[in-house]
XYZ file of C-alpha atoms in Angstrom:
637
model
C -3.733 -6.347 -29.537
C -3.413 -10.192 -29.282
C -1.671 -9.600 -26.119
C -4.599 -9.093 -24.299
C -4.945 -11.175 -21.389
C -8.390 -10.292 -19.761
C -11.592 -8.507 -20.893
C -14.799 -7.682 -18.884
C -18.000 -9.388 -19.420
C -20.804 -7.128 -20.449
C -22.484 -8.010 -17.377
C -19.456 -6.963 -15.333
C -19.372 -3.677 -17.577
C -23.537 -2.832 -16.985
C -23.065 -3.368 -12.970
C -19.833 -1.108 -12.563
C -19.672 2.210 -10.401
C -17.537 3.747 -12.814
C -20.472 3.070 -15.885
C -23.001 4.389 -13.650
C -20.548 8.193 -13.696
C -19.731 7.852 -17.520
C -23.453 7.575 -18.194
C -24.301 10.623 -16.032
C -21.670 12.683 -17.721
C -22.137 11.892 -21.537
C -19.124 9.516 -22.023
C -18.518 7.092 -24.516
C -15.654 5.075 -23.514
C -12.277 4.725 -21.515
C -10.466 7.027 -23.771
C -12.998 10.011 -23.514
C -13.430 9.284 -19.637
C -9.820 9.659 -18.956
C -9.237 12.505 -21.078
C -12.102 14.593 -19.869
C -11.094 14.017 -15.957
C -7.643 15.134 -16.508
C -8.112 17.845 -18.734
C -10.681 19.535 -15.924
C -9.791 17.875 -12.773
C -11.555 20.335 -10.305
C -14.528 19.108 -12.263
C -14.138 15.547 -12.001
C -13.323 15.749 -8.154
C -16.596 17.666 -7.253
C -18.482 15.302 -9.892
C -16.904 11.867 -8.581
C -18.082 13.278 -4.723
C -21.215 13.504 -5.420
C -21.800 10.483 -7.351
C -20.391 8.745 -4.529
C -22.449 10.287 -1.832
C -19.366 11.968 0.457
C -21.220 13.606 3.493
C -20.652 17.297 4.121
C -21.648 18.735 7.068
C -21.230 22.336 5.248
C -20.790 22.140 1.408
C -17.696 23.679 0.148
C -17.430 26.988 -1.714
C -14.716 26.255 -4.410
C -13.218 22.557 -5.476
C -9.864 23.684 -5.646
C -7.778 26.896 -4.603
C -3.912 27.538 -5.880
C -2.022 25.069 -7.631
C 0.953 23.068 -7.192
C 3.163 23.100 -4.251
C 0.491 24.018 -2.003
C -2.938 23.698 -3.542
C -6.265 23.735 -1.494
C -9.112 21.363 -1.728
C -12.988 21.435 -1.081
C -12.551 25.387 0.388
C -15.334 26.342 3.169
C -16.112 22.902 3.119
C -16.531 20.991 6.348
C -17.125 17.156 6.836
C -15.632 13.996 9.166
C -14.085 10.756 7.978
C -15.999 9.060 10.664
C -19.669 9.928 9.607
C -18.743 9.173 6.147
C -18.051 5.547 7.360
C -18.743 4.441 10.420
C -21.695 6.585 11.365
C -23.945 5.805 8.827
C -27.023 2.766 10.514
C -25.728 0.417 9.236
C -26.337 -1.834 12.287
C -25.975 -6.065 11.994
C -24.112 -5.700 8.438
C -20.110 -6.877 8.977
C -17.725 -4.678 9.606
C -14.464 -6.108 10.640
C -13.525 -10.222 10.217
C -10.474 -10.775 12.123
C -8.027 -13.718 11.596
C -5.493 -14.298 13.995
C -2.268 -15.192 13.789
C -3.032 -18.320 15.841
C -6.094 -19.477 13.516
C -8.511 -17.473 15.807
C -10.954 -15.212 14.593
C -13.425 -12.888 15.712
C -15.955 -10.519 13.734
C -17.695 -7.257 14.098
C -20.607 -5.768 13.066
C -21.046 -2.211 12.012
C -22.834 -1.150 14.783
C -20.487 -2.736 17.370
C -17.522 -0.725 15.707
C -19.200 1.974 15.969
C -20.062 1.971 19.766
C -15.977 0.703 20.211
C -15.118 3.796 18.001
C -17.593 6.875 20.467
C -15.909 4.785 23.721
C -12.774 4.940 22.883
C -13.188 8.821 21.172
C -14.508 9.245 24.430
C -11.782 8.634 27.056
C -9.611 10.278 24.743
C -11.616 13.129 25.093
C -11.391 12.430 28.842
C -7.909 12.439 28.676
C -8.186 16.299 27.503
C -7.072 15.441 23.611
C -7.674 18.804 21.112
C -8.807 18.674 17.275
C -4.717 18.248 15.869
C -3.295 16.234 18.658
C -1.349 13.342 17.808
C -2.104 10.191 18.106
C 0.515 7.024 17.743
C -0.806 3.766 17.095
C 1.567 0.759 17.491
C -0.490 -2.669 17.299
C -0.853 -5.604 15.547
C -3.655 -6.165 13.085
C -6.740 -6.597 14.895
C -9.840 -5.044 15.414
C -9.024 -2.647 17.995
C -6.836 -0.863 15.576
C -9.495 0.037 13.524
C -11.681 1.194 16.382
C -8.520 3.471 17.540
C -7.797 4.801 14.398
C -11.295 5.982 13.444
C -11.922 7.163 17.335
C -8.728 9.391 16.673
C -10.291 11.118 13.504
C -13.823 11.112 15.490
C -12.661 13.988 18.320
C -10.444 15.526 15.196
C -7.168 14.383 16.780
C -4.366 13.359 13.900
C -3.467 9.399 13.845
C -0.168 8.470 13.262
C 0.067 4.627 12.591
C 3.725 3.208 12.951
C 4.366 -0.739 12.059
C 4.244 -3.233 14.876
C 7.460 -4.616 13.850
C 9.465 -1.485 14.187
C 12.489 -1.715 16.916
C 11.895 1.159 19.636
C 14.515 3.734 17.106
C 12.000 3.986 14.746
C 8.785 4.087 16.566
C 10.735 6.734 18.847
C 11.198 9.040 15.628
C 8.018 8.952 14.841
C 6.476 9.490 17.991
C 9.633 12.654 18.030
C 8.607 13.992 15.194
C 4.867 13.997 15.519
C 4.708 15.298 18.867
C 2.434 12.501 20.183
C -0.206 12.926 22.874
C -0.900 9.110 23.613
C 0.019 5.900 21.983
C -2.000 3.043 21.911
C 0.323 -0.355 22.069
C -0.156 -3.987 23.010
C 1.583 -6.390 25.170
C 2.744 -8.699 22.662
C 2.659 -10.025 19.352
C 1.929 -13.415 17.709
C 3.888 -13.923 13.965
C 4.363 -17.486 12.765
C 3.133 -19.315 15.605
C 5.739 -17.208 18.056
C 4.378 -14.539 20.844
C 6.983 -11.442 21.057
C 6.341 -8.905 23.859
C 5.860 -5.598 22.454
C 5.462 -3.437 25.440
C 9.233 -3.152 26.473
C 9.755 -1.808 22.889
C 6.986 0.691 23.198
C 8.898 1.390 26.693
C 12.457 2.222 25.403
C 10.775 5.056 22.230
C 8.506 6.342 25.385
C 11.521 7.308 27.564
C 12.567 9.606 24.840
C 9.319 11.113 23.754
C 8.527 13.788 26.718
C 5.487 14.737 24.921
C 3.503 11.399 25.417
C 0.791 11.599 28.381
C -0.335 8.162 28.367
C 0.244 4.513 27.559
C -2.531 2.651 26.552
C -1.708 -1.277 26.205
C -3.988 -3.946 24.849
C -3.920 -7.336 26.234
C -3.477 -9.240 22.753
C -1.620 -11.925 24.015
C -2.343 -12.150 28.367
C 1.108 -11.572 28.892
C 2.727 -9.981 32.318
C 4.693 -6.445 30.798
C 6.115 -3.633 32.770
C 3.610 -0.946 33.359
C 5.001 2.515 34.217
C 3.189 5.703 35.529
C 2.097 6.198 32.116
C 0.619 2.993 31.392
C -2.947 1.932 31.496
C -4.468 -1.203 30.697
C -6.949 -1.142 27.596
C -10.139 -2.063 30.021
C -9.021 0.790 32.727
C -8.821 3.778 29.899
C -12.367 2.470 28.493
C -13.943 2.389 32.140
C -16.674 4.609 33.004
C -16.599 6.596 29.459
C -19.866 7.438 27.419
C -21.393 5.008 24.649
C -21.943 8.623 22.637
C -20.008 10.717 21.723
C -20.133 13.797 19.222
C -18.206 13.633 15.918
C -16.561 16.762 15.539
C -16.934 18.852 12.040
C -14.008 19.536 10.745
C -12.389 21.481 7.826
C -12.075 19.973 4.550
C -8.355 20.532 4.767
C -7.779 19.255 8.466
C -5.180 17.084 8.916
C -6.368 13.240 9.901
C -2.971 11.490 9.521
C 0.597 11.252 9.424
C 1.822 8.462 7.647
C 5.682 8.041 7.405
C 7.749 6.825 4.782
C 9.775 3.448 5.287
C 12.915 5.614 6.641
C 15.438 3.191 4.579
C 17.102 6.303 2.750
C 17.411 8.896 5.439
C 15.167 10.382 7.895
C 11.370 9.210 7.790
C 9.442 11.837 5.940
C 6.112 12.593 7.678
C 3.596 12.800 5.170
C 0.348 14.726 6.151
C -3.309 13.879 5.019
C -6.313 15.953 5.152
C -10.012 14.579 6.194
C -11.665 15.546 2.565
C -8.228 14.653 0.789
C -7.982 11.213 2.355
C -11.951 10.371 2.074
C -11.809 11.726 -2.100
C -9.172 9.457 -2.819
C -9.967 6.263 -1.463
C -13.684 6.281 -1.977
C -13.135 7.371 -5.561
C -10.135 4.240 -5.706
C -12.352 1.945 -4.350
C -15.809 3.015 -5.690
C -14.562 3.140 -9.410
C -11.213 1.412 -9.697
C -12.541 -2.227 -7.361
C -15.991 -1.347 -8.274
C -16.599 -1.811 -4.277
C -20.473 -2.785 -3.099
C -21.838 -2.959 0.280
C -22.117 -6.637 -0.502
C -18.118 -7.366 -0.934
C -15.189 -8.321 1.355
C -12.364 -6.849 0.975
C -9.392 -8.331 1.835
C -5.539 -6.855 1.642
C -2.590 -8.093 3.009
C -0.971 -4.808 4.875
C -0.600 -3.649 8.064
C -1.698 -0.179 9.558
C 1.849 1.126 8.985
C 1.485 0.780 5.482
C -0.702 3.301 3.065
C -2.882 0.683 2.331
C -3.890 -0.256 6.019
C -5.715 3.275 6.363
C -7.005 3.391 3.032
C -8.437 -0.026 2.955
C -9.881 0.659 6.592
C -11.287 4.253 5.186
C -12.614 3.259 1.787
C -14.363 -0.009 2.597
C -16.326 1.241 5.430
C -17.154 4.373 3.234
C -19.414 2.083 1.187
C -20.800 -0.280 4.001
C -18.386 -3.607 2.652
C -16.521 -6.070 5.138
C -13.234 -5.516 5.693
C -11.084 -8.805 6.835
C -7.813 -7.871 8.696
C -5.230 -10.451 8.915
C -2.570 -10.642 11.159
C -0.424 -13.351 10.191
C 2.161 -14.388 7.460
C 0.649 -15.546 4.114
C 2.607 -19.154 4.618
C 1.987 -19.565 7.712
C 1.173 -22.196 9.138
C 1.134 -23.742 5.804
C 1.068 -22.277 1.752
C -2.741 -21.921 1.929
C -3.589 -19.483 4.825
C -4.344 -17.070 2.266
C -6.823 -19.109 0.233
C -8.289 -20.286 3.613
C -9.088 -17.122 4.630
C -10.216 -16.463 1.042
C -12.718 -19.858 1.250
C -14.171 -18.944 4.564
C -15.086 -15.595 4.351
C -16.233 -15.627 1.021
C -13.652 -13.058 0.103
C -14.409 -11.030 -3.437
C -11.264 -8.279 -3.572
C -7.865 -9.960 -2.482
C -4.838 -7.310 -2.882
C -1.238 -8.723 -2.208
C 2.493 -7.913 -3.615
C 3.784 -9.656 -6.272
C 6.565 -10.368 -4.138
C 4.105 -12.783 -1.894
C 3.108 -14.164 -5.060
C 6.450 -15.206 -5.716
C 6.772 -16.425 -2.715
C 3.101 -18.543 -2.453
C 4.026 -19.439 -6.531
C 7.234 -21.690 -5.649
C 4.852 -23.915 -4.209
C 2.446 -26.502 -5.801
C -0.303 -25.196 -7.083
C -2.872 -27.887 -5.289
C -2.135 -25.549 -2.006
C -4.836 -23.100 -3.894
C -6.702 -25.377 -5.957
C -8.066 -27.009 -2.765
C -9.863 -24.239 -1.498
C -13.245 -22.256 -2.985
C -12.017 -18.702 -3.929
C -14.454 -18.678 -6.379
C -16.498 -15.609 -4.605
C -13.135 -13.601 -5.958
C -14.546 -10.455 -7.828
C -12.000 -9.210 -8.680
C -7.416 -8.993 -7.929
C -5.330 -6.211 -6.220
C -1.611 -5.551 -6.413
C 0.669 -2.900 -5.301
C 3.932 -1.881 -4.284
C 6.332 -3.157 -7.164
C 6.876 -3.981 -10.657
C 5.265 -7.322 -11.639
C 7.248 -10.203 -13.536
C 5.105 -11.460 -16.215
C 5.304 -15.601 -15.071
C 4.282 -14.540 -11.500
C 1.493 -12.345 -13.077
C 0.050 -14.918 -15.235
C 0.286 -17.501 -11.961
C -1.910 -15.058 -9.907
C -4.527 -14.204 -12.692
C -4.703 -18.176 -13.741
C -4.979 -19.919 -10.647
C -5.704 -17.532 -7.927
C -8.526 -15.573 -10.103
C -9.328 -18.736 -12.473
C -8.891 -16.267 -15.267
C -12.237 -14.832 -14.424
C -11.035 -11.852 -12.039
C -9.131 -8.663 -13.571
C -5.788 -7.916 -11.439
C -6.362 -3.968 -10.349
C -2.617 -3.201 -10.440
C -2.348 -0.327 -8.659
C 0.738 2.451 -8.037
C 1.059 6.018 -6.286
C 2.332 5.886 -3.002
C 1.951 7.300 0.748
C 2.564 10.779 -0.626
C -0.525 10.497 -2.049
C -2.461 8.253 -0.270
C -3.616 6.606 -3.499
C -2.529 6.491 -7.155
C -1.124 7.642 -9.932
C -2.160 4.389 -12.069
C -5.131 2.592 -11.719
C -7.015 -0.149 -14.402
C -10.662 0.301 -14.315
C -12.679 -2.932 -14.291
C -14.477 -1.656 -17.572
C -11.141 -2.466 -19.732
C -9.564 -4.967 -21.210
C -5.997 -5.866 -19.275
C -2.332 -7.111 -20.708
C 0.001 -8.905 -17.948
C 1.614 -6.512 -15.847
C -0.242 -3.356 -17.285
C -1.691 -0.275 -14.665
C -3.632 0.300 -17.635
C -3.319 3.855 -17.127
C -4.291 7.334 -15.428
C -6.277 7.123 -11.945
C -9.073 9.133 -12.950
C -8.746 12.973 -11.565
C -4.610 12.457 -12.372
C -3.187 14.610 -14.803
C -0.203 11.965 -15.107
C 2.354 11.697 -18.000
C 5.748 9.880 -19.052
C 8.927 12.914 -19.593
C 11.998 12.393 -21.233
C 15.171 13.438 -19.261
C 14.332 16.808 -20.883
C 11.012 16.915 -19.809
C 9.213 16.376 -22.738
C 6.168 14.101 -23.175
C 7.470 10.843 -24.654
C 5.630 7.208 -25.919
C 6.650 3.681 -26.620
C 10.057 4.248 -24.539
C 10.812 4.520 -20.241
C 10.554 7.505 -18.806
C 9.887 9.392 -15.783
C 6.161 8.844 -14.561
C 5.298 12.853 -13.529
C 1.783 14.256 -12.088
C 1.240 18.211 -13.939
C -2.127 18.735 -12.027
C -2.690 18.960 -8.156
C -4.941 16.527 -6.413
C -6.835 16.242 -3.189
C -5.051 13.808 -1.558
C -1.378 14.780 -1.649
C 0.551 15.600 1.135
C 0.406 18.823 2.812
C 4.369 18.973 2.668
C 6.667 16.617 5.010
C 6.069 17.128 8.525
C 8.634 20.350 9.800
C 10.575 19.543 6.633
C 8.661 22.051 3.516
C 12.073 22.110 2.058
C 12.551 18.703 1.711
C 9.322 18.248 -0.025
C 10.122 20.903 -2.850
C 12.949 19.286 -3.253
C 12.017 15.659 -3.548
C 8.951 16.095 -6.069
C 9.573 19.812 -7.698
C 13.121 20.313 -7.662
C 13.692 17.856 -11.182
C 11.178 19.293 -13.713
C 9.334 22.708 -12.069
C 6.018 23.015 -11.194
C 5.468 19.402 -11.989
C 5.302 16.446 -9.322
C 8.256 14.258 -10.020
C 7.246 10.891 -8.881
C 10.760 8.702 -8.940
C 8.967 5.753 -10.757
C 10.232 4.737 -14.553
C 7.168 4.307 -16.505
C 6.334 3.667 -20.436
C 3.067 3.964 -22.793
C 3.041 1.208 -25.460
C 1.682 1.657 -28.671
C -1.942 0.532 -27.389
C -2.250 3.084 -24.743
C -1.488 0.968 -21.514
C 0.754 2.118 -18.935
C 3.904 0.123 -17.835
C 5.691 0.607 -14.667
C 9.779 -0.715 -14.182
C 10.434 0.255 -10.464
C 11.880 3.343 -8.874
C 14.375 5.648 -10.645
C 16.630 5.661 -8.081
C 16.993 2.256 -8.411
C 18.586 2.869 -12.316
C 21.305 0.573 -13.106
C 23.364 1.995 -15.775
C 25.443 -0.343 -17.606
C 28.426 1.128 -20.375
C 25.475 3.961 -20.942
C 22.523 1.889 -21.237
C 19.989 1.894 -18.488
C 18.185 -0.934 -16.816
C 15.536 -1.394 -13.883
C 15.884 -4.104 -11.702
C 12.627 -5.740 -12.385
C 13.400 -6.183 -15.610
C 16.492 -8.194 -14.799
C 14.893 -9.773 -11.792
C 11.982 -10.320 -13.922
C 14.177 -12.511 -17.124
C 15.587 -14.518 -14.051
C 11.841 -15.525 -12.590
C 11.091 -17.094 -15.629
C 13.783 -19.675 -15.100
C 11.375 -22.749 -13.867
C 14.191 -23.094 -11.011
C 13.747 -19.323 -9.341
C 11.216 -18.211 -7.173
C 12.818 -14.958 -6.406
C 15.127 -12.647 -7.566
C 16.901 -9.513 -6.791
C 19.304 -7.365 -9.135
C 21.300 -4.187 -8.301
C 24.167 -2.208 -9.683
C 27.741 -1.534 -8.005
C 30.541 0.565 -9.691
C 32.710 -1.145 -12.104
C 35.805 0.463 -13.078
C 35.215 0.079 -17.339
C 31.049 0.284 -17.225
C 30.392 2.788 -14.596
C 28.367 0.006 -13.282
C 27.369 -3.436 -13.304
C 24.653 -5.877 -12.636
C 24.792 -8.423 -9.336
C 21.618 -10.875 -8.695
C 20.477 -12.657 -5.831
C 18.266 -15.711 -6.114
C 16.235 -17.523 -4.264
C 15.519 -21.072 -5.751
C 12.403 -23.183 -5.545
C 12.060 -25.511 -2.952
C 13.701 -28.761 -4.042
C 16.144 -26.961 -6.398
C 20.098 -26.537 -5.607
C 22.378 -24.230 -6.015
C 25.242 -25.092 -9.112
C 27.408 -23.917 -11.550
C 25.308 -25.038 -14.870
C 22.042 -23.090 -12.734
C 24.354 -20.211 -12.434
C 25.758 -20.236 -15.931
C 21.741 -20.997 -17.766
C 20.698 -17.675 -15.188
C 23.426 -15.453 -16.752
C 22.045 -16.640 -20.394
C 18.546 -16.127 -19.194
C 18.834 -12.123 -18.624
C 21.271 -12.223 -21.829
C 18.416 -13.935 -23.414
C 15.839 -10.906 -22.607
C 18.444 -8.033 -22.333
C 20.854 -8.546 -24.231
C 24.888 -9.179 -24.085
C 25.862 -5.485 -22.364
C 23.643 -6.411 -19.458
C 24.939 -9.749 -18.797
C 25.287 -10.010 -14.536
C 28.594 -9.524 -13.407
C 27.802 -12.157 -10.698
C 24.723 -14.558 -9.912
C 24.713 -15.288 -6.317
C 22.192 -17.504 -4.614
C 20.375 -16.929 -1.181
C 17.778 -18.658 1.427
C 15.797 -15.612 1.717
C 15.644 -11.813 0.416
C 15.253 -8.899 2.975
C 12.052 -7.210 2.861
C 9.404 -5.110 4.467
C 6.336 -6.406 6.111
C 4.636 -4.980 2.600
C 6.731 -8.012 1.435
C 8.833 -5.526 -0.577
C 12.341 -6.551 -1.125
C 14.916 -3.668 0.022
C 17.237 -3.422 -2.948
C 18.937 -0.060 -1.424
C 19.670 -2.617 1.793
C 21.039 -5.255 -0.564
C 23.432 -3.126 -1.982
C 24.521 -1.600 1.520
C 25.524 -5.228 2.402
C 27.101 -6.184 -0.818
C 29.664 -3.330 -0.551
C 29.886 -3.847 3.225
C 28.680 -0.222 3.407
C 26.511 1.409 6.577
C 23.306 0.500 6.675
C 21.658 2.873 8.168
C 18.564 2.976 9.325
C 17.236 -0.824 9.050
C 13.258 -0.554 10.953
C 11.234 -0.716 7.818
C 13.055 -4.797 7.269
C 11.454 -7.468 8.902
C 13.709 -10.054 8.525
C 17.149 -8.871 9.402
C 18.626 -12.089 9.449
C 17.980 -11.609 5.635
C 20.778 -9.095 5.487
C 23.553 -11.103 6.590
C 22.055 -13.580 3.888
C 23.738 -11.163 1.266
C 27.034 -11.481 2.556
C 26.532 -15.343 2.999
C 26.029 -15.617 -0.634
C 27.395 -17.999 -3.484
């Protein structure tokens, strides 16, 4: 294996979580850890709890009940979120370090959080909220949102966090769908330098949400906003409610959140999360996958409205770390806000996209090399398929070749992973590694069938705590989404492959298959042949119908700053996939562009890309944050 790019240091081995369970359990290695917890995963999700010190305020009487669709977890068991994390003396320690979009920043300690969280659980009490009442949160990242979303799961009510940036249509649907009680908003918003009002968005989703009692709006920026009859200013709600409050016990399998899917195929698919199933997953994540102490900060670019904004929130505070929200643009106001943020707060876990790292990568590196990271512990990456050249660039001169890159995949169905690297083993670019321990996860053929060395479909066979009860008023479309394509087995939609060593490989979303004259692609593997051009710094591929091929391959590039657009660049890029992929899935077109749509998760939209490129509907467009990005496409040469 001379393709191995990182290995732990025995130190690093001695002082991880995840040695402390092997030892307790007999284990020798890697190999025999992951095979034991998914061969028996009932026993590896009681073991992993109590290693980790979850708080039940009655212990369960069975680990798991049923199997898959519908499986039960931590039966007769009862427990809160909040006094696994918030409620647990930790007093002066830091809980929250804000940084603004403006360069301000404030900080919190645990037991200030916690006195924000029992007010604010209070006058939601006040305002006659049940255990299962919704709850939407529209804000921007700061530290109120944390203090709303853990007050929500406090009194038992369900928190449903929606992204700032959503246009009143899709915070509307949400609200719809869930059946909110009260939504917590802001007046405005502050992205690159710019304040946006945000209240006369919230305003236009309210008017068609009859359900919604109140308004609560936070003065982020100091801005004059409409109020209505159902407004109330942040300081009004809070007046005059108790510092203490009672955390409510609550059934393992109550539900604390509804997290929707990006809605850019469809409607948004309300996926529902349990207290215990939540709480497993991302202390068990975080505890043995980023080896999290009470002595790290952990730091990941998100937003609430993303997975990883709950499960960040829930699984650092679980073990008493500092959790730094961020509420800007990673190149704003100039390349190094990141590593900034990274110097000053003496970050040790940084998670990002590789699509930001694309985007930070195109310029020099002496933007990064003039800061300290070196308090980084350790890398985090999710949400796409990694190109080798931006890999390398974040492992070499963000992590200084020191820090392992935790390359993580599952999604908000799950509320965690499917894949997950340990920091015990040694890492190749790219690689997940493998299994997330207590996931039963394989590769099928079309036919279903286990299969090595080639792509396949990435499948779950075993239940686990933290996957969604269903879609919200939509069971049907559940079973058919995951259990429709090979029965009784979670179908995932993600093209995987196991290489000859054992380490897991993932090549982006099946329904993102180009199929050229019979042979099959992913688009990160074409986007990925193009990145390593030194003149790219992003690059998007998808297929449209071709009358002799069934389909063909069309690329949009970004180039580095400095570099221009010409016909020898555009020739050399149609050699460079040729180069990695061969003649038959030579581009039909190379087509250059300022800028790529995305999502605030910085993912690019490749089903929006196509939508454009055939001048087809577009449907629904909330989940991209730079629209002007779209018209981009059809502005290509």
């Amino acid at each position: 294996m001379d393709d191995i790019l990182w290995r732990p240091s025995p130190e690093a081995v001695e002082r991880a979580n995840v040695t402390r369970f092997m030892r307790a359990h007999g284990m020798k290695d890697y190999d025999d850890l992951i095979r034991r917890c998914a061969a028996d995963t009932s026993w590896f999700w009681d073991a992993a709890l109590k290693d980790l010190g979850v708080i039940w305020d009655r212990p369960y009487e069975k680990v798991q009940e049923g199997g898959f669709p519908w499986a039960k977890w931590f039966v007769g068991g009862k427990l809160n979120i909040v006094s696994n994390c918030i409620e647990r003396g930790r007093g002066a320690k830091p809980a929250v370090l804000w940084n603004g979009d403006d360069g301000r920043s404030r900080a919190w300690s645990y037991a200030e959080l916690e006195l924000k969280v029992a007010r604010i659980a209070g006058a939601l009490l006040r305002e006659g909220l049940k255990p299962g009442d919704t709850v939407g949160i529209y804000m921007p990242m700061i530290p109120e949102i944390v203090a709303v979303f853990f007050a929500c799961l406090k009194i038992g009510a369900v928190a449903v966090p929606v992204f700032s940036a959503f246009g009143a249509p899709a915070l509307a649907v949400r609200l719809q769908d869930a059946e909110a009680k009260i939504l917590f908003t802001a007046d405005g918003v502050s992205r690159r330098g710019k304040q946006a009002p945000l209240k006369p968005e919230a305003d236009k989703a309210v008017a068609e949400c009859p359900t919604l009692r109140k308004v609560v709006v936070f003065p982020r920026l100091g801005i004059d906003v409409p109020m209505g009859p159902k407004d109330v200013a942040w300081n009004d709600f809070l007046r005059g409610v108790p510092e203490k409050v009672p955390t409510v016990s609550l059934d393992a399998e109550a539900t604390a959140l509804i997290i929707y899917t990006s809605g850019t195929t469809g409607k948004p698919k309300g996926t529902v999360h349990t207290h215990a199933g939540v709480l497993a997953q991302t202390a068990k994540e975080l505890g043995y996958g980023f080896d999290v102490k009470a002595e790290d900060v952990f730091f990941w670019v998100t937003d609430i409205g993303w997975m990883m904004g709950p499960w960040e929130m829930i699984g650092v505070t679980f073990f008493g770390a500092t959790l730094v929200l961020f509420e800007g643009a990673p190149n704003y106001p100039n390349p190094d806000r990141l590593w900034e943020i990274v110097e000053k707060d003496k970050v040790t876990h940084l998670g990002i996209s590789p699509t930001a790292i694309r985007l930070l990568k195109s310029c020099p590196t002496d933007w990064v090399t003039r800061h300290d990271v070196s308090s980084l512990r350790i890398l985090g990456s999710t949400g796409e398929a990694w190109d080798p050249d931006s890999y390398h660039w974040f492992f070499e001169n963000v992590g200084g070749k020191r820090c392992p890159i935790i390359n993580i995949s599952g999604g908000t169905e799950i509320m965690g992973c499917h894949l997950m690297p340990l920091p015990i083993t040694p890492l190749k670019a790219c690689t997940l590694r493998g299994p997330g321990l207590g996931m039963d996860v394989d590769v099928f053929d079309d036919d279903g069938k286990p299969i090595r060395g080639g792509i396949g479909h990435l499948v779950c066979k075993k239940p686990a705590p933290s996957m969604t009860k269903g879609f919200l008023k939509d069971p049907q479309r559940y079973l058919d989404t995951y259990f429709a394509k090979f029965p009784g087995v979670w179908y995932h939609g993600d093209w995987a492959k196991v290489d000859a060593d054992g380490y897991w490989f993932l090549y982006g979303r099946s329904d993102d298959t180009i199929k050229v004259a019979g042979k099959r692609v992913g688009p990160a593997e074409v986007e990925s042949a193009l990145i390593e051009h030194a003149d790219v710094a992003e690059a998007a591929a998808i297929g449209v119908p071709h009358e002799l091929k069934g389909e063909t391959i069309v690329c949009f590039v970004v180039l580095k700053p400095g570099r221009v657009p010409s016909e020898p660049l555009r020739d050399a890029l149609h050699e460079q996939v040729v180069k990695h992929l061969g003649k038959t899935l030579k581009p039909e077109a190379v087509k250059f562009v300022k800028l790529l749509p995305k999502t605030r998760s910085a993912k690019i939209v490749r089903g929006t890309i196509k939508k454009r490129y055939l001048n087809q509907p577009l449907g629904d467009t909330a989940s991209v944050e730079n629209l002007d990005a779209i018209e981009e496409i059809g502005r290509a040469t």
